[in-house]
XYZ file of C-alpha atoms in Angstrom:
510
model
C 0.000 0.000 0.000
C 1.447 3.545 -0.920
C 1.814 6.230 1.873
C 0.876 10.150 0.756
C 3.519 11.815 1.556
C 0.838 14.722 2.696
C -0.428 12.122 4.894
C 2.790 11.449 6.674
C 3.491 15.021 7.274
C -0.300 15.229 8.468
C 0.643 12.728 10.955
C 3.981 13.831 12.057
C 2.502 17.241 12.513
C -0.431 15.769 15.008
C 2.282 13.239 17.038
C 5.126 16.159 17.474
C 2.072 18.521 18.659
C 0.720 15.629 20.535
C 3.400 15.530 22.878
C 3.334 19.049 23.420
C -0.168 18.919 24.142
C 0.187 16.363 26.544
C 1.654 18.922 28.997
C -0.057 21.869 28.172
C 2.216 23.587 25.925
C 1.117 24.578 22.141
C 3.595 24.352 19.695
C 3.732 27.390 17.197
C 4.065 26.932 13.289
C 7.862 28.274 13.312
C 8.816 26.005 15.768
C 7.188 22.834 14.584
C 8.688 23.572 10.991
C 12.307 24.337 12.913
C 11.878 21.042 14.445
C 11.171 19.038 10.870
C 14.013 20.710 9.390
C 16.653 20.055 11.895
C 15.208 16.183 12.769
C 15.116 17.480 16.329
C 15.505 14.258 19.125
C 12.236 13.305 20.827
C 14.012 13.107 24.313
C 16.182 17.142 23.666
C 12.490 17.818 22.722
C 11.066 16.572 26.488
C 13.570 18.549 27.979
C 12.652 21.658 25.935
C 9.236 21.083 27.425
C 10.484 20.668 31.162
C 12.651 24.388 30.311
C 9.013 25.989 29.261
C 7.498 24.679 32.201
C 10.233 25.846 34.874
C 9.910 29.424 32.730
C 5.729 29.332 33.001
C 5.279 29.252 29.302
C 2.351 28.029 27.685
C 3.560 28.778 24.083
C 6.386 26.792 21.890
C 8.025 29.549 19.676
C 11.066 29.072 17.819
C 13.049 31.355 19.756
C 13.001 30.002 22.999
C 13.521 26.506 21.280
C 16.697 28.316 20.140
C 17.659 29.494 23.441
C 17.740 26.003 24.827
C 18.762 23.480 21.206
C 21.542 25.067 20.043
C 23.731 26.046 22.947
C 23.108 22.161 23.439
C 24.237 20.853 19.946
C 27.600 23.263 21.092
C 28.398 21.545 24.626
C 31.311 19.321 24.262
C 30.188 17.126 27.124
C 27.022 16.685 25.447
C 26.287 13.617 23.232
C 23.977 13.787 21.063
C 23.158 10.419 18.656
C 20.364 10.769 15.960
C 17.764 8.178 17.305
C 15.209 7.369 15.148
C 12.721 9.914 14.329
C 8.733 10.137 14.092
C 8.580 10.429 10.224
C 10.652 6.743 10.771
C 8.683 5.034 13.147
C 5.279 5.910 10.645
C 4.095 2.641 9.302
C 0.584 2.221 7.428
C -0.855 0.669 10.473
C -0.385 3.851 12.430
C -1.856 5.959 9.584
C -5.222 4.161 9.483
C -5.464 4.221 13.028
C -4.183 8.153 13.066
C -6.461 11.371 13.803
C -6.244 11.762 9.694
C -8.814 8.691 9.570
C -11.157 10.410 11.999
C -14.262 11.641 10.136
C -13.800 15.348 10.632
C -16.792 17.168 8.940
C -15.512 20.697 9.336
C -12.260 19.555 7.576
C -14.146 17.819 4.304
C -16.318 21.090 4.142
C -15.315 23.756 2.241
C -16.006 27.257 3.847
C -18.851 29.690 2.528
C -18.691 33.067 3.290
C -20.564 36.128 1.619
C -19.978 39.656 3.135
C -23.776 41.147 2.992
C -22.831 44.869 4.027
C -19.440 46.209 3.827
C -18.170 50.105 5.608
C -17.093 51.933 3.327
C -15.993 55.568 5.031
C -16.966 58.777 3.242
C -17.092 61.317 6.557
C -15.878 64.434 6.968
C -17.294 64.830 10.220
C -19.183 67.959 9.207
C -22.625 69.266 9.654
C -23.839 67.576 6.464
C -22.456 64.117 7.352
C -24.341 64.299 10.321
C -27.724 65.342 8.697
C -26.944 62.356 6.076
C -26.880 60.110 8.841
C -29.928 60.484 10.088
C -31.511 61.120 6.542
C -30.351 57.767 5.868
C -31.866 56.594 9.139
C -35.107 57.859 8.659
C -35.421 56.599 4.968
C -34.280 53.144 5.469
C -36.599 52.219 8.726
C -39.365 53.736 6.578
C -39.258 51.326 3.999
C -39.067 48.801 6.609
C -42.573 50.399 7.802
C -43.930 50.558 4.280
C -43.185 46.353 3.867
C -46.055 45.969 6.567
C -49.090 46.167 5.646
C -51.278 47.964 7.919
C -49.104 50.504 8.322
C -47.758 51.419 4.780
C -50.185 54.021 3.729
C -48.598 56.335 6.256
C -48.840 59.837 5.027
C -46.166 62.788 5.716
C -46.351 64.667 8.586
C -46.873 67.962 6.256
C -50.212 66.516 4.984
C -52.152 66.079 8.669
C -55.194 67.984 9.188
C -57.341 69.105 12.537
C -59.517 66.197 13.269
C -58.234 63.428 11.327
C -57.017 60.152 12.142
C -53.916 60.010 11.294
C -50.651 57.520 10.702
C -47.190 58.612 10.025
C -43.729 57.825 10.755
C -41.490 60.087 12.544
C -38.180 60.359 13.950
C -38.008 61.240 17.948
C -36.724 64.399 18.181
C -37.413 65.470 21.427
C -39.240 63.447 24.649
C -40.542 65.471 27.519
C -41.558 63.366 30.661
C -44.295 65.913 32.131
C -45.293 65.825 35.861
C -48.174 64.509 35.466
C -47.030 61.688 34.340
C -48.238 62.174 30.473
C -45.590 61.467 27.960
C -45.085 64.542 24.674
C -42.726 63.721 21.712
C -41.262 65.832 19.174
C -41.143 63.531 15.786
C -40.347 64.649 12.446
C -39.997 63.397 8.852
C -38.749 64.996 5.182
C -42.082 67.123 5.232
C -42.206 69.059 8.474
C -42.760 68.711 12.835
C -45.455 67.595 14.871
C -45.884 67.256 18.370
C -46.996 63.655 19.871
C -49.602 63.273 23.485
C -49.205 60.205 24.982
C -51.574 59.798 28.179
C -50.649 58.211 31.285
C -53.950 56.468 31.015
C -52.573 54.737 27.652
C -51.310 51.139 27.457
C -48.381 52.559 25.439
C -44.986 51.843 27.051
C -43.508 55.461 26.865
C -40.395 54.029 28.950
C -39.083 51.814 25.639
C -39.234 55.256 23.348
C -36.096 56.322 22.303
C -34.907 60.045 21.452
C -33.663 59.730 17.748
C -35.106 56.016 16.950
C -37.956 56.502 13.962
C -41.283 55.068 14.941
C -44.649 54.812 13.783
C -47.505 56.705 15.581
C -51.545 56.483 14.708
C -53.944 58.688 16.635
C -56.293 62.097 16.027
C -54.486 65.400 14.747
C -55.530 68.154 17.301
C -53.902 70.639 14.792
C -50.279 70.842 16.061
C -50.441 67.823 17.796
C -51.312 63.984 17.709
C -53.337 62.528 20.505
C -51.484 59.012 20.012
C -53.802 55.883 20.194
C -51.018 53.356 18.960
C -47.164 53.559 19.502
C -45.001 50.454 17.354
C -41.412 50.030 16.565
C -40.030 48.557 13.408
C -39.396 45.327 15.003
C -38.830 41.983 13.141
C -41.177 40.042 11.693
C -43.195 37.638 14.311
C -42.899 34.719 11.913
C -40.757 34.250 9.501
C -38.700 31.092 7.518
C -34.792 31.405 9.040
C -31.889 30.507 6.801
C -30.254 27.015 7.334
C -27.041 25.154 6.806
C -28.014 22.222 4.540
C -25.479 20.447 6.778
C -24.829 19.463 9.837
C -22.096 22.028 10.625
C -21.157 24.752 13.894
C -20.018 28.326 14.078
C -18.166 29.202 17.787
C -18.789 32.638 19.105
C -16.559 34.481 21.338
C -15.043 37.729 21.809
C -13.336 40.097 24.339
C -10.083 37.825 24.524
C -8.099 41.336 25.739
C -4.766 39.615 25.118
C -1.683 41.390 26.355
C -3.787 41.938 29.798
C -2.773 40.354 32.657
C -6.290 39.375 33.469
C -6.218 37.476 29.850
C -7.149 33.652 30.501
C -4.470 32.134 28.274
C -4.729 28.728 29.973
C -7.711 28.350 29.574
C -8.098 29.988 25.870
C -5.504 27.428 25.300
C -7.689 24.502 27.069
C -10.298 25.735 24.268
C -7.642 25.511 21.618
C -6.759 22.157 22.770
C -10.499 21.291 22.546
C -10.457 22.888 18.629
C -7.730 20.201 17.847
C -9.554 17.487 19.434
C -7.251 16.795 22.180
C -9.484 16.867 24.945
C -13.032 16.202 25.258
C -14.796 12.618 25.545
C -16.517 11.631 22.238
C -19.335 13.422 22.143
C -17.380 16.643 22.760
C -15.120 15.492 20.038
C -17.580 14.878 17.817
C -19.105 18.456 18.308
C -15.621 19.985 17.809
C -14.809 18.371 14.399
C -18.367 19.627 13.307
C -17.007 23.183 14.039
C -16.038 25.444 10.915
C -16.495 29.145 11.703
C -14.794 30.387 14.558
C -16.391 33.957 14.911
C -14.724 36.999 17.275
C -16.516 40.008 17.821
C -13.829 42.595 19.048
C -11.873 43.289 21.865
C -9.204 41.080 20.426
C -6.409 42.370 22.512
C -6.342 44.624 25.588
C -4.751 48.052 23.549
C -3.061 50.612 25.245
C -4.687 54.006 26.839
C -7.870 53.068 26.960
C -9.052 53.910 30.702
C -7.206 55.374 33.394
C -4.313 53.701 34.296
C -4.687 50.683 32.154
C -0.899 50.047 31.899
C -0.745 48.435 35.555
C -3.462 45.907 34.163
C -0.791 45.128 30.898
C 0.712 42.203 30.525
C 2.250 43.485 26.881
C 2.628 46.653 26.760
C 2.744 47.434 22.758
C 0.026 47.451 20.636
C 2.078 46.062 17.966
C 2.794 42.881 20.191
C -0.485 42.327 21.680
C -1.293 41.683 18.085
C 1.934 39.187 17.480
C 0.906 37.306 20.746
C -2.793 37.180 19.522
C -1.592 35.566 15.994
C 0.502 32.795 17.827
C -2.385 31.870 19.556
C -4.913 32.071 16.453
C -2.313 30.430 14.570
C -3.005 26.856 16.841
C -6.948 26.935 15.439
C -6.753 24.125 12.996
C -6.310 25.268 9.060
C -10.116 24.494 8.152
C -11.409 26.802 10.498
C -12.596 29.886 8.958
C -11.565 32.747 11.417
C -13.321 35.727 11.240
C -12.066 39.300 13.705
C -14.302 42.168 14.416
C -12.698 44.771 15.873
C -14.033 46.568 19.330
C -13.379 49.356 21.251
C -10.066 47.917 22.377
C -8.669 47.576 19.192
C -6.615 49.241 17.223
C -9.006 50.909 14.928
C -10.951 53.918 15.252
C -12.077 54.712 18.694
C -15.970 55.388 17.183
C -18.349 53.181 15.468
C -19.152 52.270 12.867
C -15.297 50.700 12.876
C -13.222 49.565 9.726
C -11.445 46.242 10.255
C -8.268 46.545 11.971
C -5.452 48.171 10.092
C -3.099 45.723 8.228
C -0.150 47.807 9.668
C -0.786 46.788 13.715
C -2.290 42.741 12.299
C 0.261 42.233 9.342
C 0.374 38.514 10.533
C -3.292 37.873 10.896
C -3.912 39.176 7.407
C -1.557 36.353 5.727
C -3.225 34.175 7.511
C -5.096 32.020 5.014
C -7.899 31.397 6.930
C -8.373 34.669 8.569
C -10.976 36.749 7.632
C -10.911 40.855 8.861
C -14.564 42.588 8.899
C -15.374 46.044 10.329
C -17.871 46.427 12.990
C -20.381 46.093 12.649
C -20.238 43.098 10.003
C -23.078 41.409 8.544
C -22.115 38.118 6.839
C -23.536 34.630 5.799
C -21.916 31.815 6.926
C -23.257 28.642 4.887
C -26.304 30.484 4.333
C -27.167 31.840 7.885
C -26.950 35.731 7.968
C -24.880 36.689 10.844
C -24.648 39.955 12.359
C -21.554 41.108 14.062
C -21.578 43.694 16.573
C -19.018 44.242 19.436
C -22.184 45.820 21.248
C -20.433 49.454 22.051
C -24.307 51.265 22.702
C -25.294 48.331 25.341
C -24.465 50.114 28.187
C -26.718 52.747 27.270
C -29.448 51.038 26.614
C -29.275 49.016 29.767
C -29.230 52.246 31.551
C -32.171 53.520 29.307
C -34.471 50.230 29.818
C -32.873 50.076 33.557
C -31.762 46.547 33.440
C -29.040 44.982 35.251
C -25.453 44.658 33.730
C -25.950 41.166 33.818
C -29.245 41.113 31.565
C -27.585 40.991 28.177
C -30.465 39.419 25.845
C -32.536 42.026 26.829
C -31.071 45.507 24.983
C -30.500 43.072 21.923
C -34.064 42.887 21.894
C -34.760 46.653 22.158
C -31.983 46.674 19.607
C -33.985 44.248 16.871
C -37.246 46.247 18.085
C -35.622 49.708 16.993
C -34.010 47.866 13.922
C -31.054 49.775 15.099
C -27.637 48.958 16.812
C -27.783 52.150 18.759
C -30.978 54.613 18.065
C -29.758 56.988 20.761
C -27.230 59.719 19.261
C -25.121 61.425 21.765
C -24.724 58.893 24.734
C -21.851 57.517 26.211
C -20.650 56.283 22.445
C -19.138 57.828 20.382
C -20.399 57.835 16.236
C -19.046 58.733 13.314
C -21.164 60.659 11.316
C -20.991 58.525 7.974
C -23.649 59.648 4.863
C -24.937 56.332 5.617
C -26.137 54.744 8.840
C -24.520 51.911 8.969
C -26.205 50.404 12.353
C -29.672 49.955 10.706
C -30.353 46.710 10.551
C -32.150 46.435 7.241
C -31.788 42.414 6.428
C -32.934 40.537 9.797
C -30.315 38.821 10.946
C -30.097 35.209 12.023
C -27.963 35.412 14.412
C -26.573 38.550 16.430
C -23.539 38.163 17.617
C -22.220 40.636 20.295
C -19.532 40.846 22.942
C -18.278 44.088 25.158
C -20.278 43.695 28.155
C -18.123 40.217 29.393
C -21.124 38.573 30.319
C -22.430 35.390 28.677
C -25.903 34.812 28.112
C -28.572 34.127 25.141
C -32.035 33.933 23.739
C -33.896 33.440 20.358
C -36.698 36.329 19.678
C -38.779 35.616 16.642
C -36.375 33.476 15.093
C -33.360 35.231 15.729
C -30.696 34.000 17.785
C -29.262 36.246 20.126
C -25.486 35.583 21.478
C -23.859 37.518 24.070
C -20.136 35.702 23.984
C -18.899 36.635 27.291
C -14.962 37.131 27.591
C -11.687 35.688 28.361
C -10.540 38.287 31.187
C -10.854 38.015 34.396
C -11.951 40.692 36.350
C -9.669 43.926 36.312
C -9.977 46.732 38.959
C -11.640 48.951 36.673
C -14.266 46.667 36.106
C -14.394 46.199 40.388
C -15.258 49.797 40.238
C -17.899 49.501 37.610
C -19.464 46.717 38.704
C -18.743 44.785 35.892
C -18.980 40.918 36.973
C -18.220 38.587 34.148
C -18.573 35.318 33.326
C -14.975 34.132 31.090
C -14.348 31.128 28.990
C -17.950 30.106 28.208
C -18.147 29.461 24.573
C -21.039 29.563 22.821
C -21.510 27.096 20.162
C -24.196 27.778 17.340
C -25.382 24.872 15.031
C -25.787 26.199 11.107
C -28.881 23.677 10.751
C -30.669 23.448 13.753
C -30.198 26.606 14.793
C -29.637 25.001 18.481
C -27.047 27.154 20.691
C -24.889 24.797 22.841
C -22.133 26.827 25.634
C -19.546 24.646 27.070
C -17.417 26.025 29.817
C -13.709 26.040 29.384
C -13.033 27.918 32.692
């Protein structure tokens, strides 16, 4: 029986890693190569390994296998014989009964990927910009008003008359709580102003309206001013048919991975790694693993520099530059079939306001020659074998939890408000910053099958008329800063999302 000579180095690359593994150490793509070039000894190897673990290192790079080979190969007392190597021990026994003859679905499955909406930046941060914004805003979540159909003969606010019903869609301009408990709203369109009574008597929730989301409001013109009978927000469709994988096949979400802190989880992120390989797990865990083939981040890659006050006590790395090496040599261990896909977040080296480009080539170089490595602004809205995902580090979600007045920990629930408004962040002006673009790039025009979001470090999900909603969680441990803001996450809990079923599965890696 002929050997494939692809299938031998296969297998040599899966034993050397192997015993690497076996003690908790990953073994980076210069090193491994290093190692097949020079025919490195299994035992000089082992001791490598015991070096790494007296120095607390988690990581095999070729340097440090430097530091410890060669001023070996130069000791005169030390005598070195060529034993026989892996690639020599292979038989054909050992390749049918090798990890290459596990069925690996992920592996036989090509990837299929279709950016939906891309950023494309054309601000100049002026006055027009920001009236294009909301122009845009206004037109595109009234066409999403005009698709349902007892509310698309809306007429312009312009047209209303004393003692008419009347429907129309309006922006929120203004929203005056009065003492008496009755709720008044400025809205306007293209065609002119109007004002907008709510009554404390009404069954309208007044608390969910927004200043600067566009809504739709029926009720009586009293001239100047609509006596509202019926509030309703864009929302998403109560039923509707969701896209599917054909196949049985998994995307993992996670985010927030802040490497270069010192808080960053790297043993465990490396346990999850491990997992990604199929090195630990019992069967049914490995089976779930070699079904996964998107491997989905949504920002807060690394920890960046200057971000709050005194940050740099909480660095681990302290250049940007290197935060983003360190990050590659992890991302690097995620099996070749994977498709990887980075959002950037507020951490990250790209602009500090939404909507965000991907992160420059110039701080990533390595993750962008990364074959299977795919950099998306943020937010991104992709398919994934057919299943529109939307990408969103979640930068508003702090102000709408203090807007809806939920606690920190209740992540599904500003997603909601989020799908409701059909918009990322429909308050202007808050605690986030927004770049005026001549489009407004957080309307959510396609529904989304999944929405994917990270920043808040908590874990946590929920499906709301057929759209899944995934908070990731994180992979930092509690810093001081967060101490002082309350923040209390939950790291390492991975959410895994199935392309057909549309089942979310989160295994803990902590």
């Amino acid at each position: 029986m002929a050997v494939d000579t692809k299938e031998i180095v296969s297998i040599l690359d899966r034993d050397i890693i192997s015993i690497f593994y076996e003690n908790n150490i990953f073994l980076s793509k210069e090193a491994y190569e290093y190692i097949l070039e020079e025919k490195i000894d299994i035992e000089l190897l082992r001791k490598y390994i015991e070096y790494l673990q007296e120095k607390n290192k988690h990581i095999a790079e070729k340097s440090s296998l430097l530091d410890i080979y060669l001023p070996k190969m130069k000791e005169k007392d030390f005598k070195f014989e060529k034993k026989e190597t892996i690639l020599d021990k292979i038989t054909e026994e050992k390749i049918e009964g090798s990890v290459k003859s596990r069925d690996i679905p992920a592996r036989d499955t090509d990837p299929e990927v279709k950016i939906l909406k891309k950023i494309e930046t054309d601000s100049e941060g002026n006055f027009e910009d920001f009236l294009e914004t909301f122009r845009d805003r206004y037109e595109k979540i009234s066409r999403i008003f005009r698709e349902r159909v007892n509310i698309r003969d809306f007429q312009n606010i312009s047209t209303i008359k004393k003692g008419e019903n009347v429907k129309v869609v309006g922006m929120v301009r203004k929203k005056l709580n009065a003492k008496t408990k009755n709720v008044i709203l400025t809205i306007e369109d293209f065609s002119g102003v109007t004002k907008v009574f709510i009554s404390r008597k009404s069954s309208i929730n007044t608390e969910m309206i927004f200043e600067d989301e566009v809504l739709y409001v029926e009720g009586k013109c009293g001239g100047n001013i609509i006596y509202a009978q019926n509030v309703e927000f864009p929302d998403i469709p109560l039923v509707r048919e969701v896209n599917r994988s054909e196949i049985e096949i998994y995307s993992v979400l996670i985010s927030d991975l802040h490497v270069g802190s010192r808080m960053f989880l790297e043993k465990e992120f490396l346990r999850f790694l491990k997992w990604l390989n199929l090195k630990i797990g019992d069967e049914k865990q490995k089976r779930t693993a070699s079904k996964i083939k998107y491997l989905i981040i949504a920002g807060d890659v690394i920890d960046g520099i200057g971000i709050y006050p005194n940050q740099k006590k909480d660095l681990e790395i302290l250049s940007v530059y290197d935060q983003y090496k360190k990050l590659y040599e992890l991302l690097s261990l995620v099996p070749d079939y994977i498709q990887i896909i980075i959002s950037p977040g507020n951490h990250d080296a790209a602009r500090p306001a939404i909507p965000q480009l991907p992160i420059p080539k110039e701080f990533a170089a390595d993750l962008y020659d990364m074959d299977n490595v795919l950099m998306v602004g943020n937010p991104a809205f992709f398919s994934v074998h057919n299943v529109k995902t939307l990408v969103y580090h979640g930068d508003t979600i702090f102000d709408i939890i203090e807007k809806i007045r939920v606690p920190q920990s209740d992540v599904v629930s500003p997603m909601i408000q989020m799908l409701k408004k059909r918009h990322l962040g429909p308050m202007y002006g808050k605690k986030t910053g927004m770049i005026p673009e001549r489009k407004d790039y957080l309307v959510i025009e396609e529904v989304p099958d999944v929405l994917h979001m990270g920043h808040v470090h908590v874990n946590g999900y929920t499906v709301y008329r057929g759209t899944t909603l995934i908070n990731s969680g994180t992979w930092q441990a509690q810093t001081e800063y967060q101490v002082l803001r309350n923040m209390i996450p939950t790291p390492c809990r991975v959410p895994i999302f199935n392309l057909k079923t549309h089942k979310t599965m989160i295994t803990n890696f902590g």
